[in-house]
Short mmCIF file of C-alpha atoms in Angstrom, two decimals:
data_model
loop_
_atom_site.label_atom_id
_atom_site.label_comp_id
_atom_site.label_asym_id
_atom_site.label_seq_id
_atom_site.Cartn_x
_atom_site.Cartn_y
_atom_site.Cartn_z
CA UNK U 1 -11.50 21.55 51.40
CA UNK U 2 -9.56 21.89 55.02
CA UNK U 3 -9.80 26.04 53.88
CA UNK U 4 -13.29 25.62 53.31
CA UNK U 5 -14.15 24.15 56.89
CA UNK U 6 -12.15 26.46 58.54
CA UNK U 7 -14.30 29.22 57.05
CA UNK U 8 -17.64 27.86 56.52
CA UNK U 9 -20.00 27.16 59.66
CA UNK U 10 -19.12 23.92 61.44
CA UNK U 11 -21.08 21.04 59.81
CA UNK U 12 -23.91 19.69 61.05
CA UNK U 13 -23.20 15.49 62.13
CA UNK U 14 -25.76 13.08 61.64
CA UNK U 15 -26.35 10.84 63.94
CA UNK U 16 -27.91 7.76 63.67
CA UNK U 17 -27.36 5.63 66.12
CA UNK U 18 -28.94 2.38 64.32
CA UNK U 19 -27.08 2.56 61.26
CA UNK U 20 -23.77 3.32 62.83
CA UNK U 21 -24.50 -0.39 64.76
CA UNK U 22 -25.48 -2.03 61.62
CA UNK U 23 -21.94 -0.89 59.93
CA UNK U 24 -20.22 -2.16 63.17
CA UNK U 25 -21.99 -5.22 63.26
CA UNK U 26 -21.86 -6.05 59.27
CA UNK U 27 -17.73 -5.17 59.64
CA UNK U 28 -17.50 -7.57 62.52
CA UNK U 29 -19.12 -10.45 60.98
CA UNK U 30 -16.96 -9.47 58.09
CA UNK U 31 -13.35 -9.43 59.89
CA UNK U 32 -14.47 -12.01 61.67
CA UNK U 33 -15.15 -14.20 58.31
CA UNK U 34 -11.78 -13.10 57.34
CA UNK U 35 -10.24 -14.58 59.86
CA UNK U 36 -11.76 -17.46 60.25
CA UNK U 37 -11.82 -18.98 56.68
CA UNK U 38 -8.13 -17.12 55.68
CA UNK U 39 -6.94 -20.49 53.88
CA UNK U 40 -9.78 -20.73 52.09
CA UNK U 41 -9.38 -17.00 50.69
CA UNK U 42 -6.17 -17.51 49.71
CA UNK U 43 -6.22 -20.37 47.68
CA UNK U 44 -9.54 -19.54 46.16
CA UNK U 45 -7.85 -15.84 45.06
CA UNK U 46 -4.97 -18.46 44.25
CA UNK U 47 -7.28 -20.25 41.55
CA UNK U 48 -8.82 -17.16 40.23
CA UNK U 49 -5.50 -15.68 39.38
CA UNK U 50 -4.73 -19.30 37.60
CA UNK U 51 -7.88 -19.06 35.80
CA UNK U 52 -7.30 -15.09 35.20
CA UNK U 53 -3.73 -15.82 33.58
CA UNK U 54 -5.43 -18.80 31.37
CA UNK U 55 -7.89 -16.50 30.06
CA UNK U 56 -4.86 -13.79 29.44
CA UNK U 57 -3.69 -15.79 27.07
CA UNK U 58 -6.27 -15.47 24.35
CA UNK U 59 -5.83 -11.57 25.09
CA UNK U 60 -4.91 -10.31 22.06
CA UNK U 61 -3.73 -6.64 20.16
CA UNK U 62 -6.31 -5.94 17.72
CA UNK U 63 -8.48 -3.11 15.39
CA UNK U 64 -10.64 -2.36 13.21
CA UNK U 65 -11.79 1.09 12.06
CA UNK U 66 -15.27 1.47 13.21
CA UNK U 67 -15.58 -1.83 15.71
CA UNK U 68 -17.10 -0.16 18.10
CA UNK U 69 -19.69 0.44 16.66
CA UNK U 70 -22.83 -1.58 17.16
CA UNK U 71 -23.52 -3.57 14.25
CA UNK U 72 -26.57 -2.74 13.96
CA UNK U 73 -25.78 1.10 13.31
CA UNK U 74 -26.54 2.37 10.08
CA UNK U 75 -23.24 3.67 9.41
CA UNK U 76 -21.55 0.06 10.62
CA UNK U 77 -23.63 -1.62 8.12
CA UNK U 78 -23.05 0.55 5.18
CA UNK U 79 -19.36 0.51 6.04
CA UNK U 80 -19.51 -3.77 6.50
CA UNK U 81 -21.45 -3.10 3.20
CA UNK U 82 -18.65 -1.69 1.05
CA UNK U 83 -15.96 -3.58 2.61
CA UNK U 84 -17.83 -6.79 1.54
CA UNK U 85 -18.54 -6.04 -1.81
CA UNK U 86 -16.61 -3.03 -2.72
CA UNK U 87 -12.47 -4.54 -2.64
CA UNK U 88 -12.54 -2.84 0.97
CA UNK U 89 -12.65 -0.14 2.71
CA UNK U 90 -9.23 -0.05 4.22
CA UNK U 91 -6.59 2.10 2.28
CA UNK U 92 -3.08 0.86 1.24
CA UNK U 93 -0.24 3.06 0.25
CA UNK U 94 3.10 1.99 -0.26
CA UNK U 95 5.97 4.11 -1.08
CA UNK U 96 8.87 3.88 -4.27
CA UNK U 97 11.86 4.84 -4.26
CA UNK U 98 13.97 4.37 -7.51
CA UNK U 99 17.83 4.27 -6.53
CA UNK U 100 20.20 6.86 -7.75
CA UNK U 101 21.73 4.59 -10.36
CA UNK U 102 18.46 3.95 -12.14
CA UNK U 103 17.41 6.28 -14.94
CA UNK U 104 13.79 6.37 -12.94
CA UNK U 105 10.51 5.50 -12.35
CA UNK U 106 10.03 4.42 -16.16
CA UNK U 107 13.50 2.71 -16.16
CA UNK U 108 12.79 -0.65 -17.46
CA UNK U 109 14.58 -3.28 -15.07
CA UNK U 110 12.64 -0.90 -12.18
CA UNK U 111 9.00 -1.48 -13.33
CA UNK U 112 10.17 -5.13 -13.80
CA UNK U 113 10.66 -4.95 -9.73
CA UNK U 114 7.72 -2.88 -9.24
CA UNK U 115 5.30 -5.22 -10.94
CA UNK U 116 6.47 -8.62 -9.51
CA UNK U 117 5.60 -6.30 -5.94
CA UNK U 118 2.14 -5.26 -7.86
CA UNK U 119 1.24 -9.04 -8.52
CA UNK U 120 2.25 -9.85 -5.08
CA UNK U 121 -0.35 -7.25 -3.76
CA UNK U 122 -3.04 -8.31 -5.77
CA UNK U 123 -2.58 -12.09 -5.38
CA UNK U 124 -1.04 -12.64 -1.74
CA UNK U 125 -1.77 -9.41 -0.20
CA UNK U 126 -5.51 -9.12 -1.49
CA UNK U 127 -4.99 -5.75 -2.28
CA UNK U 128 -7.62 -4.18 -4.87
CA UNK U 129 -8.04 -1.13 -7.05
CA UNK U 130 -3.90 -0.85 -7.22
CA UNK U 131 -2.83 1.95 -9.11
CA UNK U 132 0.68 2.37 -9.21
CA UNK U 133 3.64 2.97 -12.24
CA UNK U 134 2.77 -0.54 -14.18
CA UNK U 135 -0.84 -0.10 -14.45
CA UNK U 136 0.00 3.57 -16.05
CA UNK U 137 2.57 1.70 -18.82
CA UNK U 138 0.29 -1.04 -18.76
CA UNK U 139 -2.89 1.08 -19.40
CA UNK U 140 -0.48 2.82 -21.85
CA UNK U 141 0.65 -0.20 -23.74
CA UNK U 142 -2.95 -1.28 -24.31
CA UNK U 143 -4.48 1.83 -25.35
CA UNK U 144 -1.68 2.05 -28.47
CA UNK U 145 -2.91 -1.08 -29.71
CA UNK U 146 -6.99 -0.41 -30.16
CA UNK U 147 -7.57 -1.09 -26.69
CA UNK U 148 -6.86 -5.32 -26.70
CA UNK U 149 -6.76 -6.55 -23.51
CA UNK U 150 -3.96 -8.79 -24.02
CA UNK U 151 -1.68 -6.27 -24.60
CA UNK U 152 -2.25 -4.79 -20.95
CA UNK U 153 1.01 -5.67 -20.42
CA UNK U 154 3.90 -4.46 -19.77
CA UNK U 155 5.88 -4.25 -23.29
CA UNK U 156 9.60 -6.07 -24.05
CA UNK U 157 12.17 -4.47 -23.48
CA UNK U 158 13.06 -3.95 -27.21
CA UNK U 159 9.89 -2.47 -27.96
CA UNK U 160 9.59 -0.38 -24.90
CA UNK U 161 11.06 3.09 -25.85
CA UNK U 162 7.61 3.53 -28.49
CA UNK U 163 6.14 3.82 -25.47
CA UNK U 164 8.61 6.70 -23.41
CA UNK U 165 7.25 9.64 -25.25
CA UNK U 166 3.65 9.12 -24.41
CA UNK U 167 4.96 8.18 -20.54
CA UNK U 168 6.23 11.57 -20.56
CA UNK U 169 3.79 13.37 -21.88
CA UNK U 170 0.82 11.47 -19.43
CA UNK U 171 3.29 12.15 -16.16
CA UNK U 172 3.00 16.15 -17.33
CA UNK U 173 -0.14 15.75 -16.23
CA UNK U 174 -2.00 16.76 -12.97
CA UNK U 175 -3.59 13.79 -12.50
CA UNK U 176 -0.11 12.33 -12.11
CA UNK U 177 0.84 14.66 -9.93
CA UNK U 178 0.06 11.99 -6.85
CA UNK U 179 1.45 9.10 -8.18
CA UNK U 180 5.28 10.21 -9.79
CA UNK U 181 7.57 12.77 -8.73
CA UNK U 182 8.89 15.36 -10.89
CA UNK U 183 12.22 14.17 -10.59
CA UNK U 184 10.71 10.13 -11.24
CA UNK U 185 12.67 8.81 -8.24
CA UNK U 186 9.62 8.66 -5.92
CA UNK U 187 5.76 6.94 -6.53
CA UNK U 188 3.70 5.12 -4.69
CA UNK U 189 1.22 1.67 -4.82
CA UNK U 190 -2.36 3.47 -3.95
CA UNK U 191 -5.25 0.84 -3.77
CA UNK U 192 -7.68 -0.41 -0.98
CA UNK U 193 -7.75 -4.05 1.02
CA UNK U 194 -10.66 -4.87 3.58
CA UNK U 195 -10.78 -4.43 7.16
CA UNK U 196 -9.06 -7.45 8.90
CA UNK U 197 -7.92 -6.15 11.63
CA UNK U 198 -4.79 -4.74 12.50
CA UNK U 199 -3.28 -8.05 14.35
CA UNK U 200 -3.75 -9.89 10.32
CA UNK U 201 -2.96 -7.06 8.96
CA UNK U 202 0.75 -6.60 10.56
CA UNK U 203 1.25 -10.59 9.84
CA UNK U 204 0.54 -9.65 6.31
CA UNK U 205 3.10 -6.62 6.35
CA UNK U 206 5.81 -8.91 7.35
CA UNK U 207 4.80 -11.53 4.67
CA UNK U 208 5.37 -8.22 2.59
CA UNK U 209 8.75 -7.20 3.88
CA UNK U 210 9.83 -10.52 3.62
CA UNK U 211 8.77 -11.29 -0.04
CA UNK U 212 10.39 -7.63 -0.87
CA UNK U 213 13.63 -8.68 0.99
CA UNK U 214 13.94 -12.11 -0.79
CA UNK U 215 12.59 -11.11 -4.26
CA UNK U 216 13.03 -7.65 -5.09
CA UNK U 217 16.45 -6.05 -6.26
CA UNK U 218 16.67 -2.97 -4.04
CA UNK U 219 19.97 -2.13 -5.48
CA UNK U 220 17.23 -0.82 -7.96
CA UNK U 221 14.47 0.23 -5.99
CA UNK U 222 13.39 0.06 -2.35
CA UNK U 223 9.32 -0.79 -0.81
CA UNK U 224 7.96 0.63 2.12
CA UNK U 225 4.24 0.46 3.38
CA UNK U 226 2.67 3.67 4.55
CA UNK U 227 -0.17 5.30 5.11
CA UNK U 228 -3.01 5.98 7.40
CA UNK U 229 -3.93 1.94 7.90
CA UNK U 230 -0.42 1.81 8.91
CA UNK U 231 -0.47 4.61 11.21
CA UNK U 232 -3.67 3.26 12.88
CA UNK U 233 -1.59 0.04 13.80
CA UNK U 234 1.25 1.77 14.93
CA UNK U 235 -1.00 3.86 17.30
CA UNK U 236 -2.71 1.00 18.81
CA UNK U 237 0.31 -0.86 19.16
CA UNK U 238 2.36 1.99 20.72
CA UNK U 239 -0.89 3.07 22.84
CA UNK U 240 -0.33 -0.91 23.96
CA UNK U 241 3.15 -0.52 24.74
CA UNK U 242 2.95 3.02 27.14
CA UNK U 243 0.26 1.06 29.01
CA UNK U 244 2.51 -1.77 30.22
CA UNK U 245 5.28 1.61 30.86
CA UNK U 246 2.62 3.49 33.00
CA UNK U 247 1.57 0.80 34.98
CA UNK U 248 5.02 -0.31 35.34
CA UNK U 249 5.54 3.46 37.03
CA UNK U 250 1.96 3.23 38.66
CA UNK U 251 3.61 0.09 40.13
CA UNK U 252 6.91 1.71 41.55
CA UNK U 253 5.15 5.10 42.61
CA UNK U 254 2.25 2.38 45.29
CA UNK U 255 5.84 0.51 46.24
CA UNK U 256 8.20 3.36 47.15
CA UNK U 257 4.97 4.45 49.24
CA UNK U 258 4.48 1.72 50.67
CA UNK U 259 8.29 1.33 51.02
CA UNK U 260 8.33 4.69 52.57
CA UNK U 261 5.52 4.03 55.20
CA UNK U 262 6.73 0.42 55.87
CA UNK U 263 10.57 -0.03 55.53
CA UNK U 264 10.04 -3.40 54.61
CA UNK U 265 9.91 -5.26 51.63
CA UNK U 266 7.20 -7.55 52.35
CA UNK U 267 4.52 -4.78 52.61
CA UNK U 268 5.66 -3.90 49.37
CA UNK U 269 5.03 -7.47 47.83
CA UNK U 270 1.47 -7.58 50.10
CA UNK U 271 0.45 -3.73 48.67
CA UNK U 272 1.05 -4.78 44.92
CA UNK U 273 -0.06 -8.00 44.98
CA UNK U 274 -3.42 -7.04 45.99
CA UNK U 275 -3.31 -4.56 43.08
CA UNK U 276 -2.22 -6.36 40.46
CA UNK U 277 -4.89 -8.79 41.14
CA UNK U 278 -7.99 -6.94 40.41
CA UNK U 279 -5.99 -5.90 36.72
CA UNK U 280 -5.54 -10.17 36.05
CA UNK U 281 -8.84 -10.86 37.03
CA UNK U 282 -10.28 -7.82 34.40
CA UNK U 283 -7.07 -9.25 31.97
CA UNK U 284 -8.27 -12.79 32.24
CA UNK U 285 -12.65 -11.87 31.59
CA UNK U 286 -11.90 -9.82 28.71
CA UNK U 287 -9.63 -12.30 27.17
CA UNK U 288 -12.05 -15.50 27.50
CA UNK U 289 -14.80 -12.86 26.01
CA UNK U 290 -12.57 -12.56 23.11
CA UNK U 291 -11.97 -8.51 23.96
CA UNK U 292 -9.19 -7.61 21.82
CA UNK U 293 -6.94 -4.73 23.34
CA UNK U 294 -6.88 -1.43 21.32
CA UNK U 295 -7.10 2.42 21.77
CA UNK U 296 -10.33 2.29 23.61
CA UNK U 297 -10.05 -0.64 26.30
CA UNK U 298 -6.00 -0.25 27.02
CA UNK U 299 -6.38 2.56 28.67
CA UNK U 300 -8.92 0.45 31.09
CA UNK U 301 -6.31 -0.67 33.24
CA UNK U 302 -3.88 2.39 34.22
CA UNK U 303 -7.69 4.32 34.79
CA UNK U 304 -8.92 1.65 37.07
CA UNK U 305 -5.67 0.84 39.08
CA UNK U 306 -4.53 4.66 39.47
CA UNK U 307 -8.59 4.40 41.09
CA UNK U 308 -8.51 1.28 42.62
CA UNK U 309 -4.78 2.14 44.66
CA UNK U 310 -6.74 4.45 46.32
CA UNK U 311 -8.37 1.93 49.00
CA UNK U 312 -5.14 -0.04 49.73
CA UNK U 313 -3.24 3.20 50.13
CA UNK U 314 -6.30 4.19 52.94
CA UNK U 315 -6.18 0.94 54.61
CA UNK U 316 -2.39 0.66 54.76
CA UNK U 317 -1.92 4.34 55.78
CA UNK U 318 -4.83 3.97 58.45
CA UNK U 319 -2.39 0.44 59.28
CA UNK U 320 0.41 2.22 59.62
CA UNK U 321 -1.10 5.17 62.36
CA UNK U 322 -2.33 2.61 64.51
CA UNK U 323 1.31 0.70 64.30
CA UNK U 324 3.10 3.06 65.33
CA UNK U 325 0.51 3.76 68.59
CA UNK U 326 2.52 0.25 69.53
CA UNK U 327 -0.82 -1.82 68.56
CA UNK U 328 -0.13 -5.74 67.93
CA UNK U 329 -0.38 -6.79 63.86
CA UNK U 330 -4.15 -8.09 64.86
CA UNK U 331 -5.22 -5.27 67.19
CA UNK U 332 -3.84 -2.92 64.40
CA UNK U 333 -5.50 -4.88 61.48
CA UNK U 334 -8.92 -4.96 63.86
CA UNK U 335 -9.17 -1.27 64.40
CA UNK U 336 -8.23 -0.31 60.48
CA UNK U 337 -10.24 -2.20 59.32
CA UNK U 338 -13.38 -1.01 61.29
CA UNK U 339 -11.90 2.28 61.30
CA UNK U 340 -11.42 2.25 57.05
CA UNK U 341 -14.03 -0.07 55.88
CA UNK U 342 -16.99 1.81 55.96
CA UNK U 343 -15.11 4.62 53.71
CA UNK U 344 -13.47 1.87 51.36
CA UNK U 345 -16.81 0.57 50.98
CA UNK U 346 -19.08 3.55 50.21
CA UNK U 347 -16.32 5.47 48.09
CA UNK U 348 -16.24 1.96 45.77
CA UNK U 349 -20.28 1.96 45.29
CA UNK U 350 -20.01 5.88 44.61
CA UNK U 351 -17.30 5.48 42.04
CA UNK U 352 -18.90 2.29 40.02
CA UNK U 353 -22.40 3.92 39.93
CA UNK U 354 -20.61 6.69 38.54
CA UNK U 355 -18.68 4.64 35.76
CA UNK U 356 -21.66 1.88 35.27
CA UNK U 357 -23.29 5.05 33.82
CA UNK U 358 -20.99 4.37 30.78
CA UNK U 359 -22.77 1.12 30.38
CA UNK U 360 -26.13 3.36 28.68
CA UNK U 361 -23.47 3.73 25.97
CA UNK U 362 -24.16 2.54 22.47
CA UNK U 363 -20.30 2.64 21.43
CA UNK U 364 -18.36 0.11 22.37
CA UNK U 365 -14.79 1.93 23.66
CA UNK U 366 -17.15 3.27 26.22
CA UNK U 367 -19.29 1.18 27.39
CA UNK U 368 -16.04 -1.62 27.99
CA UNK U 369 -14.26 1.44 30.15
CA UNK U 370 -17.75 1.41 32.10
CA UNK U 371 -18.57 -2.05 32.35
CA UNK U 372 -14.09 -3.49 33.33
CA UNK U 373 -13.41 -0.33 35.23
CA UNK U 374 -16.16 -1.40 37.95
CA UNK U 375 -15.75 -4.40 37.85
CA UNK U 376 -11.30 -3.61 38.57
CA UNK U 377 -13.24 -0.98 41.37
CA UNK U 378 -15.51 -4.37 42.46
CA UNK U 379 -12.68 -6.80 43.04
CA UNK U 380 -9.81 -4.53 44.61
CA UNK U 381 -12.70 -3.76 47.27
CA UNK U 382 -12.96 -7.41 47.79
CA UNK U 383 -9.01 -8.11 47.76
CA UNK U 384 -8.84 -5.11 50.04
CA UNK U 385 -11.33 -6.12 52.44
CA UNK U 386 -10.10 -9.95 52.33
CA UNK U 387 -6.98 -10.66 51.32
CA UNK U 388 -5.04 -7.59 52.64
CA UNK U 389 -5.63 -8.57 56.32
CA UNK U 390 -4.72 -12.01 55.60
CA UNK U 391 -1.66 -11.25 53.67
CA UNK U 392 -0.47 -8.92 55.92
CA UNK U 393 -1.35 -10.71 59.12
CA UNK U 394 0.36 -13.50 58.31
CA UNK U 395 4.09 -12.13 56.24
CA UNK U 396 4.27 -8.95 57.37
CA UNK U 397 6.89 -8.30 61.10
CA UNK U 398 6.68 -4.90 61.98
CA UNK U 399 10.12 -3.58 63.20
CA UNK U 400 11.15 -4.14 67.31
#
């Protein structure tokens, strides 16, 4: 921009005396109101932050496969129909690893341990359409006994050897390549569960791992949940953790800037506080409305903070310049308020106008980004023009 201004003709400044007077009058009234009601501003902000903390208690990390689509969308309607009427739509995968001391997947003792997990998955985990080595053995036993349903079970230990030749023949078919490894040391469960959300899915996974740990002989065989559903859940947890890390780094950078500019721990705390409050308010609203943290909503905070902090940096930079001239804190706040207020207000509403176009989207993630980033920018504007001057006036003490 400076290079363009050097080489291009000097821009013509649009002089509008009436508009300038209106801005001056509005900012003067705003500053007078802030200074007059500084105690009320602080109390109201404290109450709002307390309410935000209460709302944040309801904020949860939870993800459904296609929850960003509107309920009326044909794809979601079809998805919900199959999810509710055909045993679920969320894939379930579980790896089976046989320990070296056993004879392999078709070791009778190993199959009995796999059967325990198979029954648990059907009864407690509510998995459907399960296929596993146990289902292969049970089907083989049923077929060898004329298809009688009562023989759909593992044969007893004494008659199990009768099944072995048939199992070996079945294993060589390509149909079973995806289920049983060639060395008989690895196999898998595969099935479906309902799209119950990552939160409940994680709880069930913990219970499943506890069942395996307490009930299964892990010296013979071990089990581990895997597959795309687990990756989706882990990805969302990873994103939320990284959001926290990213915000912490951003807070550190902002604190460093404030510390370098003012050499004052009070100013560092003031700068951080006025930028944390808008995020807390948005998080409280999300929790109160039951909006969960997921891939599309967890990025809202980092995006909003990165944009909203610009107003604070603009304000304190100008304040630093005014204080460097030897002005008192009150006079420096006045000059800063008049010179930066207009720019902060205009840029904020330009940004809000841009993000609000996302509200036209029917896709939930896009809609929430537009809504909550706009709200964060609005809250940041209000805090920067009300609470920030009050905190600077009360707590900042310039070094002599």
